[in-house]
XYZ file of C-alpha atoms in Angstrom:
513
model
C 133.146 -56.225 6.219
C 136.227 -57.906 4.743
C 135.692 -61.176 3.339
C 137.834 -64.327 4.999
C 139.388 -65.365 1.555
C 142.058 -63.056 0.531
C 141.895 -60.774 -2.288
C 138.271 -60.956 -2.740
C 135.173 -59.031 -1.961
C 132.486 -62.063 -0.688
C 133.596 -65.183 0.580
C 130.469 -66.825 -1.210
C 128.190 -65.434 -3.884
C 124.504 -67.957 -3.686
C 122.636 -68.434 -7.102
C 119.524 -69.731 -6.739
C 115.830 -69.372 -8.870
C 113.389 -66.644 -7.818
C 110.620 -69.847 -7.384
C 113.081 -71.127 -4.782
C 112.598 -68.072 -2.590
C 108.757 -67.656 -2.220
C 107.541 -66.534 1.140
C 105.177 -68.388 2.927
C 101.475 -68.423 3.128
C 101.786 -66.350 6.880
C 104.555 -64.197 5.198
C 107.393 -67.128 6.413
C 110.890 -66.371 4.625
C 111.617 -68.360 1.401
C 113.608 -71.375 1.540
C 116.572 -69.570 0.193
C 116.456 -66.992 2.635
C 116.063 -69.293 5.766
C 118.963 -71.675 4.264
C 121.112 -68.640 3.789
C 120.497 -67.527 7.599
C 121.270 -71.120 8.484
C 124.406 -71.341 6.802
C 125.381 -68.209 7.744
C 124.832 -69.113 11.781
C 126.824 -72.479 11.115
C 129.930 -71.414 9.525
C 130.717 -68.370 11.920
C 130.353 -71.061 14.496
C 133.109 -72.951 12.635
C 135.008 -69.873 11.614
C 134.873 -68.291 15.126
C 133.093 -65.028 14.556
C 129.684 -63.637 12.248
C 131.841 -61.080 11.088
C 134.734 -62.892 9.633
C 133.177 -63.695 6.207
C 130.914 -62.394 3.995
C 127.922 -64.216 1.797
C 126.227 -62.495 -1.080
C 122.684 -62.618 -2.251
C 120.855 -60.408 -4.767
C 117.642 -60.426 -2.126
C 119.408 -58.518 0.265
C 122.534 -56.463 -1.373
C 121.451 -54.998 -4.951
C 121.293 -51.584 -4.733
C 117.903 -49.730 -5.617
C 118.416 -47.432 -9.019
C 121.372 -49.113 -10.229
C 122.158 -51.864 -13.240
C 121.158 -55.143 -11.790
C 123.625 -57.105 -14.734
C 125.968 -54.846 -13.228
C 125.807 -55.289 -9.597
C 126.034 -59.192 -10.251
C 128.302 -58.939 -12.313
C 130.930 -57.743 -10.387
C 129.696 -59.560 -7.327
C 130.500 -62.796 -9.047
C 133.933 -61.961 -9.778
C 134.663 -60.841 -6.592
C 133.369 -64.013 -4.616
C 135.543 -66.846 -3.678
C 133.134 -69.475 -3.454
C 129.593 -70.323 -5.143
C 126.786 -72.126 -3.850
C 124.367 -73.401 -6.457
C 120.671 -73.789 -5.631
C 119.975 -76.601 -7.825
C 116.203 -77.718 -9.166
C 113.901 -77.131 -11.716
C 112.952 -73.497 -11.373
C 117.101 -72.889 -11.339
C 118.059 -74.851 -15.240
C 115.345 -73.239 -16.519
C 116.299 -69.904 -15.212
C 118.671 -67.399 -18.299
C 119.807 -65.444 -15.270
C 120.892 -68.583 -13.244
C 122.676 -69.776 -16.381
C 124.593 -66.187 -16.826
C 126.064 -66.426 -13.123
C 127.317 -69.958 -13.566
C 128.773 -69.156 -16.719
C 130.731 -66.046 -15.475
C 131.348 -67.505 -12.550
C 133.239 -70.453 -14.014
C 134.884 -68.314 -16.590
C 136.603 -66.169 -14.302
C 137.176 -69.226 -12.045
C 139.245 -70.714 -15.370
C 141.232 -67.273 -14.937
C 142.365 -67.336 -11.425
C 146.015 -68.738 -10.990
C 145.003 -71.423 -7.876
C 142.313 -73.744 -7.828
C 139.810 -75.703 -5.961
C 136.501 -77.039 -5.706
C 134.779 -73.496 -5.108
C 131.342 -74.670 -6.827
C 129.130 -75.994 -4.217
C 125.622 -77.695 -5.400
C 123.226 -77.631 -2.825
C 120.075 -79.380 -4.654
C 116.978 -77.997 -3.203
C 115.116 -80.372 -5.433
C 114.706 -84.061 -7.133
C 115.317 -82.740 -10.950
C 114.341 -84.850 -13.912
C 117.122 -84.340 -16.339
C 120.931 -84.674 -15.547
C 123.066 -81.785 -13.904
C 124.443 -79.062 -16.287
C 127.674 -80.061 -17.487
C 129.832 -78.232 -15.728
C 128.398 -79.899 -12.519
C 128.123 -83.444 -13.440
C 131.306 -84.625 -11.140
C 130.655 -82.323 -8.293
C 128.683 -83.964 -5.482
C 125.548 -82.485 -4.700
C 124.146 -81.850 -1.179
C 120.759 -83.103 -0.679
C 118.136 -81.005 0.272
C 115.018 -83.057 -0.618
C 113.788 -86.463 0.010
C 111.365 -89.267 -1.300
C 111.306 -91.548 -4.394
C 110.571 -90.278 -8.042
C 109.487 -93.720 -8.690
C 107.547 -93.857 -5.988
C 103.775 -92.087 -5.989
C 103.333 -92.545 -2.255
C 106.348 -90.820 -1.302
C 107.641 -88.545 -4.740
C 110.312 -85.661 -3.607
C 110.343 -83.189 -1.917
C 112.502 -79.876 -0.611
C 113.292 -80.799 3.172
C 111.291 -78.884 5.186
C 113.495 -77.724 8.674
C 110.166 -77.023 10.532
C 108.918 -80.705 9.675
C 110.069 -83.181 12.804
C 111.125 -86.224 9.712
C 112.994 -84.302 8.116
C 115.314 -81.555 10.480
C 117.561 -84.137 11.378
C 118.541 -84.730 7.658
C 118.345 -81.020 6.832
C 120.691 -80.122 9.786
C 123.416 -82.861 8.817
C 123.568 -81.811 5.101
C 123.525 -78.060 6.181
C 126.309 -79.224 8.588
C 128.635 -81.227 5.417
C 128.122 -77.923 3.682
C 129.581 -75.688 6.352
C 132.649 -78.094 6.666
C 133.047 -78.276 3.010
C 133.197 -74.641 2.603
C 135.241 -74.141 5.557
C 137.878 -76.216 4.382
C 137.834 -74.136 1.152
C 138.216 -70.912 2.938
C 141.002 -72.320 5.209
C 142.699 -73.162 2.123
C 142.407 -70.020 0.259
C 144.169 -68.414 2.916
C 148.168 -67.642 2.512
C 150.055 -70.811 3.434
C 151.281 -69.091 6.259
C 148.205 -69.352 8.010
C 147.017 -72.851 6.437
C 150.044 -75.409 7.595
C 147.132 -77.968 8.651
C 145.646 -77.940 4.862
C 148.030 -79.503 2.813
C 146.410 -81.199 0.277
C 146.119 -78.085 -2.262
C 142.840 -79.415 -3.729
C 143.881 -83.171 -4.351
C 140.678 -84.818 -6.361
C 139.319 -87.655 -4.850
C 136.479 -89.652 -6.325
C 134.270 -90.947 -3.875
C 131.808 -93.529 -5.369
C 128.060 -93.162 -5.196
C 126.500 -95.635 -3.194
C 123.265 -98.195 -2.067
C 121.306 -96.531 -0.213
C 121.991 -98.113 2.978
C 125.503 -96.921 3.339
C 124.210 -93.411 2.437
C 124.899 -92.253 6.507
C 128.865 -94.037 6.461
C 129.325 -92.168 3.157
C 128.376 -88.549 4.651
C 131.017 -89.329 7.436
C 133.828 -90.266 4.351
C 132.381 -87.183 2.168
C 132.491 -84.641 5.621
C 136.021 -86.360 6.452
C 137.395 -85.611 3.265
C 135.899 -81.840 2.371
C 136.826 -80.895 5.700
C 140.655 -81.740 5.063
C 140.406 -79.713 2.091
C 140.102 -82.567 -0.807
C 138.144 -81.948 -4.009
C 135.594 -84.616 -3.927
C 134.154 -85.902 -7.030
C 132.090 -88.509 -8.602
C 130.016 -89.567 -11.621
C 126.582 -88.293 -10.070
C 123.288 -89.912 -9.691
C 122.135 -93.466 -11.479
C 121.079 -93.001 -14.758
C 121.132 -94.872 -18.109
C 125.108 -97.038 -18.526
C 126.291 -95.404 -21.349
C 126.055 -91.389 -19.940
C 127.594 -92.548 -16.378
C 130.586 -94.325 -17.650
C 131.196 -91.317 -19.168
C 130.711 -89.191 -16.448
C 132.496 -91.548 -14.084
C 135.357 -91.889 -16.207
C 135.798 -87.443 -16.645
C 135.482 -87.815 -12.847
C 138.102 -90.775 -12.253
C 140.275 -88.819 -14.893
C 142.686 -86.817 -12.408
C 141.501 -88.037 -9.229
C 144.623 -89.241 -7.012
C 142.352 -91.960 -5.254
C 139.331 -93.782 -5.185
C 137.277 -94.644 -2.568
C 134.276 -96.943 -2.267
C 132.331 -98.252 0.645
C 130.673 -101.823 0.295
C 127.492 -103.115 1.686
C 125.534 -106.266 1.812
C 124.155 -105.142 -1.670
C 125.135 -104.543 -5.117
C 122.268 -102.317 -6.132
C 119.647 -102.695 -9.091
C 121.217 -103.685 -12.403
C 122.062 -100.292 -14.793
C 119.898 -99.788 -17.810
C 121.491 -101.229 -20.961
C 124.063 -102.651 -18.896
C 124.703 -106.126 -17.236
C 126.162 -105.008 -13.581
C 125.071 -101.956 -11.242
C 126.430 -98.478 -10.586
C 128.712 -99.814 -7.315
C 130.304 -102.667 -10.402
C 130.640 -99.888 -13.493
C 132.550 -97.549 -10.689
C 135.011 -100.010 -9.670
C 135.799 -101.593 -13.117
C 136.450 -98.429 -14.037
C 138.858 -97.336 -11.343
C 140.652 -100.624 -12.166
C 140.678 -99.879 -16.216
C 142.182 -96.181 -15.422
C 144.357 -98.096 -12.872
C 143.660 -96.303 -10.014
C 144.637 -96.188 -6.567
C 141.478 -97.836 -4.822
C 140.536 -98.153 -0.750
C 137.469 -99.706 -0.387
C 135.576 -100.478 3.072
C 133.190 -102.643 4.077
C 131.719 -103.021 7.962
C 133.783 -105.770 10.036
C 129.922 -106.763 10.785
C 129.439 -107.847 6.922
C 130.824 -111.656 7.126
C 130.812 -114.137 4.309
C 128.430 -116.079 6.825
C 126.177 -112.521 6.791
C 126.491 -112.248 3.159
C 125.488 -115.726 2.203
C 122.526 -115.970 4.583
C 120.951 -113.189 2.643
C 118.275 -114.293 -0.176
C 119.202 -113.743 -3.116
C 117.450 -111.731 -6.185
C 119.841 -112.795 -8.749
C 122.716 -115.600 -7.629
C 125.103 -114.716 -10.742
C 124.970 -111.146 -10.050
C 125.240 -111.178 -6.126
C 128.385 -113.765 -6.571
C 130.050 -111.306 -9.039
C 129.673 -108.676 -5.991
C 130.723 -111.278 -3.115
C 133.768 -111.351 -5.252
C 134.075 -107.519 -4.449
C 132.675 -107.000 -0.895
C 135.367 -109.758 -0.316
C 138.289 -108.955 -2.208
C 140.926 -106.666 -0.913
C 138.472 -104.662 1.157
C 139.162 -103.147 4.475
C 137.008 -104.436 6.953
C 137.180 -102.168 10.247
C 135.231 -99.140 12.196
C 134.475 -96.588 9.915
C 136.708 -94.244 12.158
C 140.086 -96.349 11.183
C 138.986 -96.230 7.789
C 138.597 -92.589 7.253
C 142.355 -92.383 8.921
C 143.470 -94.461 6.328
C 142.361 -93.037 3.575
C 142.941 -89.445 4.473
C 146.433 -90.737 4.560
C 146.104 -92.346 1.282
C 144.750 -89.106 -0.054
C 147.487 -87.319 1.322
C 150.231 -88.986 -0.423
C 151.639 -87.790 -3.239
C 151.105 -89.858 -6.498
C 154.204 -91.174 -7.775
C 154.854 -92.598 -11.229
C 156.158 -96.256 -10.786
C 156.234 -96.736 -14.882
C 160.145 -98.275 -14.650
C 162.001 -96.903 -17.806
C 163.351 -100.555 -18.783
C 163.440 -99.799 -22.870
C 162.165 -102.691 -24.727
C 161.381 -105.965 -22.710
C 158.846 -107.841 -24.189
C 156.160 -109.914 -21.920
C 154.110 -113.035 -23.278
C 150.708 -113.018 -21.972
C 148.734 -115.875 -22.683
C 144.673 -116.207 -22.111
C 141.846 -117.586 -23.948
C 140.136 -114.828 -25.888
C 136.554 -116.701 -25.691
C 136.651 -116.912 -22.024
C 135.231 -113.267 -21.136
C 136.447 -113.526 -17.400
C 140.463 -114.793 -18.799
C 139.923 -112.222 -21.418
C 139.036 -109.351 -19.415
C 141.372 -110.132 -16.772
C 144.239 -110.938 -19.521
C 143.201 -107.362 -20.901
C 143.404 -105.711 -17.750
C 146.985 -107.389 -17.343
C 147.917 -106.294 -20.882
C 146.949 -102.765 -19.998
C 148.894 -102.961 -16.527
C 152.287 -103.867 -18.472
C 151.537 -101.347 -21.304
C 151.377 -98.728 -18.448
C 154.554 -99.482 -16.970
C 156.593 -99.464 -20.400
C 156.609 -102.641 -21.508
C 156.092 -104.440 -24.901
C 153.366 -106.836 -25.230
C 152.443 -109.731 -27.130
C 149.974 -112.501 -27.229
C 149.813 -115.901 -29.295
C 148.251 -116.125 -32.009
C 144.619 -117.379 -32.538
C 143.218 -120.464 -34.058
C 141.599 -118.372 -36.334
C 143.839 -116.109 -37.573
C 146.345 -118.620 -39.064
C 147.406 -122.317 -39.543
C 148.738 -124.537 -37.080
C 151.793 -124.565 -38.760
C 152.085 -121.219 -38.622
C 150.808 -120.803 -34.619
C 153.262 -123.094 -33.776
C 156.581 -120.792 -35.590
C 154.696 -117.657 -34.385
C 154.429 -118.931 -30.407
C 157.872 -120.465 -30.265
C 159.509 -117.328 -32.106
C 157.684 -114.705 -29.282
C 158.109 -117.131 -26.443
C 161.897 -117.086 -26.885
C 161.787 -113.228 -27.778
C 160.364 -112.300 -24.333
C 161.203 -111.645 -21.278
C 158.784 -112.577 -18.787
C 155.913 -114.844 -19.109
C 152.171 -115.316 -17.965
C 149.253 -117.838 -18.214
C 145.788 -116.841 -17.213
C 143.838 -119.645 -16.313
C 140.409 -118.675 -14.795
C 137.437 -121.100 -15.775
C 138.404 -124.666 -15.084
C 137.216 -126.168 -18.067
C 140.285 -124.680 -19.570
C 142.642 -126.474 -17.487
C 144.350 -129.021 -19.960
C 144.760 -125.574 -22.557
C 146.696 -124.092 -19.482
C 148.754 -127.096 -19.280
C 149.351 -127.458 -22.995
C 151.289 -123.702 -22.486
C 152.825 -123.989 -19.800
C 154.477 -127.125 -20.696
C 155.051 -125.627 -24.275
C 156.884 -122.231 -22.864
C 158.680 -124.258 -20.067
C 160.380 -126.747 -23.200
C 161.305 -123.600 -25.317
C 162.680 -121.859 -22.121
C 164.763 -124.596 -21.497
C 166.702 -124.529 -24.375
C 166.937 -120.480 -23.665
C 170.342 -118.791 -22.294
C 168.099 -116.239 -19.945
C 169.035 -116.932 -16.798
C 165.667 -115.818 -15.164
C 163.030 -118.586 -16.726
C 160.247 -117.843 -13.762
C 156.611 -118.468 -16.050
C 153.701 -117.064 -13.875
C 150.196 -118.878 -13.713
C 147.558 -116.192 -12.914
C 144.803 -117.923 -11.527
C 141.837 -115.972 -12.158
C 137.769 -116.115 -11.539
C 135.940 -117.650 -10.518
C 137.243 -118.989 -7.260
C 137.923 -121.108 -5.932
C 140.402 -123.066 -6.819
C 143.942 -124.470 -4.430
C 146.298 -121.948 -5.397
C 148.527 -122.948 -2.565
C 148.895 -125.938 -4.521
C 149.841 -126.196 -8.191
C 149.492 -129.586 -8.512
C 145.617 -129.564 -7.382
C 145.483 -126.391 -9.637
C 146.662 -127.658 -12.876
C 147.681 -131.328 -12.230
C 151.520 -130.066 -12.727
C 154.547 -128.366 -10.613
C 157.160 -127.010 -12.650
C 160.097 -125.680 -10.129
C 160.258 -122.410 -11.967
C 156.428 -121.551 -11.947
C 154.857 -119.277 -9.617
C 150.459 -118.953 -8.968
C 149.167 -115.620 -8.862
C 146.076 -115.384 -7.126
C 143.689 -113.127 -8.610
C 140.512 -115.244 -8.604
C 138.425 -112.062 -7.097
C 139.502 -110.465 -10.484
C 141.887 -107.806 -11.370
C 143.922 -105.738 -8.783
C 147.387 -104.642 -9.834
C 148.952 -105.520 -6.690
C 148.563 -109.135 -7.522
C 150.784 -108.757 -10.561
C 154.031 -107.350 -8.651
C 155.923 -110.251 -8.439
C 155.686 -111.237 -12.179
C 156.214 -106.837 -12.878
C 159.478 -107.238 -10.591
C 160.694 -110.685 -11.940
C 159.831 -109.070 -16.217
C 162.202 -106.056 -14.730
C 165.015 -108.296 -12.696
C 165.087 -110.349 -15.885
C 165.720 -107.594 -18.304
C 168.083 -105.961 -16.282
C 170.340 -108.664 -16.113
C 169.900 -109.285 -19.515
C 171.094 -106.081 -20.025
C 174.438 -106.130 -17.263
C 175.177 -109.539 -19.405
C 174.846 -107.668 -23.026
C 177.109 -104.676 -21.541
C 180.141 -107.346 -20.107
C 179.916 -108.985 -23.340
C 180.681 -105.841 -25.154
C 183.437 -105.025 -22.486
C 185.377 -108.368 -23.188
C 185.030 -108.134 -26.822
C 186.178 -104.782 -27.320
C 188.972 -105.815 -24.758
């Protein structure tokens, strides 16, 4: 039988652990075996026909008399696609460990690419995923708690009336997601719907009450042929940042869905998984789409009690920040055209314009979103610079340093975030708007970026800070950083330099005239 990929032998090669394969007590096939017959019933009902693709598995196809390294061997090489079995019996398993590793080496060798590991975790397992699999989303085949002695995990059991409902829909997501890989491995020719060519998406991990709105995003995407990623289950702060971050690395997008809660608080960490995922996302400067139900209100949100105020108003910050707020349908039509897009660099090559970006280091909300800023401008080729501190040298020498850099740049920003600071945020802007005034740029626009927490009259300078200078414009960012936010000052740094550059090029003309 020819396999539905071209140029290979087996659409799908399945390593699993011998312990995951028992029969049962009345002779009952192993879970393996009755998963494999599954799968193998639900994607020729999505592929059209039984005989249009081919699954191995040592079980059924070794040959009697023949070296078993061998026969495996070459099966793996041959096969398009792998489907882990994932649990305890499979990491502790040499033979298990020799598949993935020649799988994934010839995978390395190939010419195309695409997210032809498939992790089907059969069980809860103690210690993190091997390293190759850490981004890779898993599909869950077990239930219950660890933490939990009344209800510890389990395999799903099909026969068991709790649990074929969940063990149909994840046997269902894994027939769409290898589906879509399939489709796309076929000549282009035959592929014209599939025409994202393995675009990574990282779709974050979430509470546990948007777990079913999250299979619908995960299906939607796998099933259009993206490479979905993320940075796996909880854990300790320091090992998911890392794995989120590797994950977030390439990915073209990010996408989060938002519920009423933010989750438990990380160990060693002061914010949960749903907070790390987004910071980080915003750090890498990512392109984010975020959802949360039009049924989730600020009056719903605030009606809830609350286990820790400071933490839950950090996340109200997020659940109502630029979020889309509409049927999970429109959503998933969105993002697939998000996804779909193709990333463009918008870094504008304008040499060496300097911004001034001005925030109070002890703050940490105006320093991490005056960071974040920093980072934003560094990204898009500019120069940077910041006053200097109180403690770093005299006032004498502040004061030289401040006006020298003030008049040296080209576009210039005040964050002002906590409102104690309000009379420091006046002191600068009154200081840059005197120095600019005795300035020959022609474009003297100084931003305030009004930051967390909110809120505060933005639509109003003169409630803000008390002031309104005619060439000052309020940036509202008080639900923290999104890069959006800082367009206008990006554009008016660029306009600014620009004609500071037509004005040094006509003043060349007439002198050489």
């Amino acid at each position: 039988m020819p396999a539905f990929a071209p140029g290979f032998k087996h659409d799908i090669f399945i390593s699993y652990g011998c312990v995951d394969n028992q029969s049962g007590v009345n002779g009952e096939p192993g879970w393996v075996s009755s998963f494999a017959v599954d799968l193998e019933r639900r994607l020729s009902e999505r592929l059209g026909r039984k005989d249009n693709f081919t699954i191995w598995r040592d079980e059924e196809q070794l040959a009697k008399n023949v070296d078993l390294s061998e026969q495996i061997s070459d099966a793996i090489h041959c096969s398009a696609c792998l489907i882990v079995v994932l649990s305890p019996g499979y990491l502790k398993s040499d033979w298990c460990k020799t598949e993935r590793t020649d799988f994934l080496k010839q995978l390395g060798d190939r010419d195309t690419s695409g997210s032809r590991v498939f992790v089907v975790e059969r069980d809860w397992i103690e210690v993190s995923k091997p390293e190759q699999f850490k981004n890779l989303l898993g599909f869950k085949f077990w239930t219950g708690d660890p933490t939990n002695k009344s209800n510890l995990p389990r395999p799903l059991d099909k026969s068991r009336p709790s649990d074929s409902s969940e063990y149909k829909d994840q046997l269902n997501a894994v027939a769409l997601a290898l589906e879509a890989e399939l489709i796309r491995l076929k000549p282009a020719a035959l592929s014209q719907e599939v025409t994202s060519q393995a675009t990574k998406v990282f779709l974050a991990e979430v509470t546990d009450d948007m777990r079913p709105q999250w299979k619908k995003v995960r299906n939607e995407l796998e099933q259009r042929g993206f490479r979905v990623v993320s940075g796996g289950a909880a854990r300790d702060a320091a090992s998911l940042e890392s794995a989120v971050k590797e994950g977030l690395a390439d990915s073209q997008l990010f996408v989060q869905l938002l519920g009423q809660f933010p989750g438990q608080i990380l160990f060693g960490s002061d914010e949960t998984y749903v907070m790390m995922q987004y910071r980080l996302a915003v750090d890498l400067n990512k392109r984010i789409v975020q959802w949360r139900s039009p049924l989730l209100t600020e009056e719903v949100f605030d009606a809830a009690e609350l286990e820790d105020p400071v933490l839950t108003q950090r996340y109200r910050q997020m659940v109502f920040g630029k979020v889309r707020a509409e049927h999970i349908e429109d959503f998933k039509t969105y993002m697939i055209k998000a996804a779909s897009e193709k990333p463009q660099s918008d870094i504008v090559p304008i040499g060496d314009g300097l911004a001034f970006v001005s925030f109070d280091s002890e703050s940490c909300e105006d320093a991490r979103l005056g960071t974040d800023l920093c980072n934003l401008l560094e990204m898009k080729g500019f120069n940077v610079v910041l006053p200097v501190g109180s403690h770093d040298a005299n006032p004498t020498e502040i004061r030289a340093d401040f006006e020298k850099y003030v008049l040296s740049s080209h576009g210039w920003i005040v964050v002002y975030g906590e409102k104690k600071n309000q009379p420091w945020a006046r002191g600068q802007l009154t200081d840059i708007f005197k120095l600019l005034a005795q300035s020959k740029c022609r474009e003297k626009t100084i931003h305030l970026c009004a930051g967390p927490p909110a809120p505060k009259a933005v639509d109003n300078p003169l409630t803000l800070v008390g002031m309104k200078l005619r060439q000052m414009k309020v940036l509202n960012c008080q639900n923290g950083f999104e890069p959006e936010q800082f367009t206008p000052f990006v554009d008016s740094l660029t306009a600014n330099l620009k004609s500071l550059k037509v004005q040094a090029v006509r003043e060349a003309e007439s002198a050489h005239v």
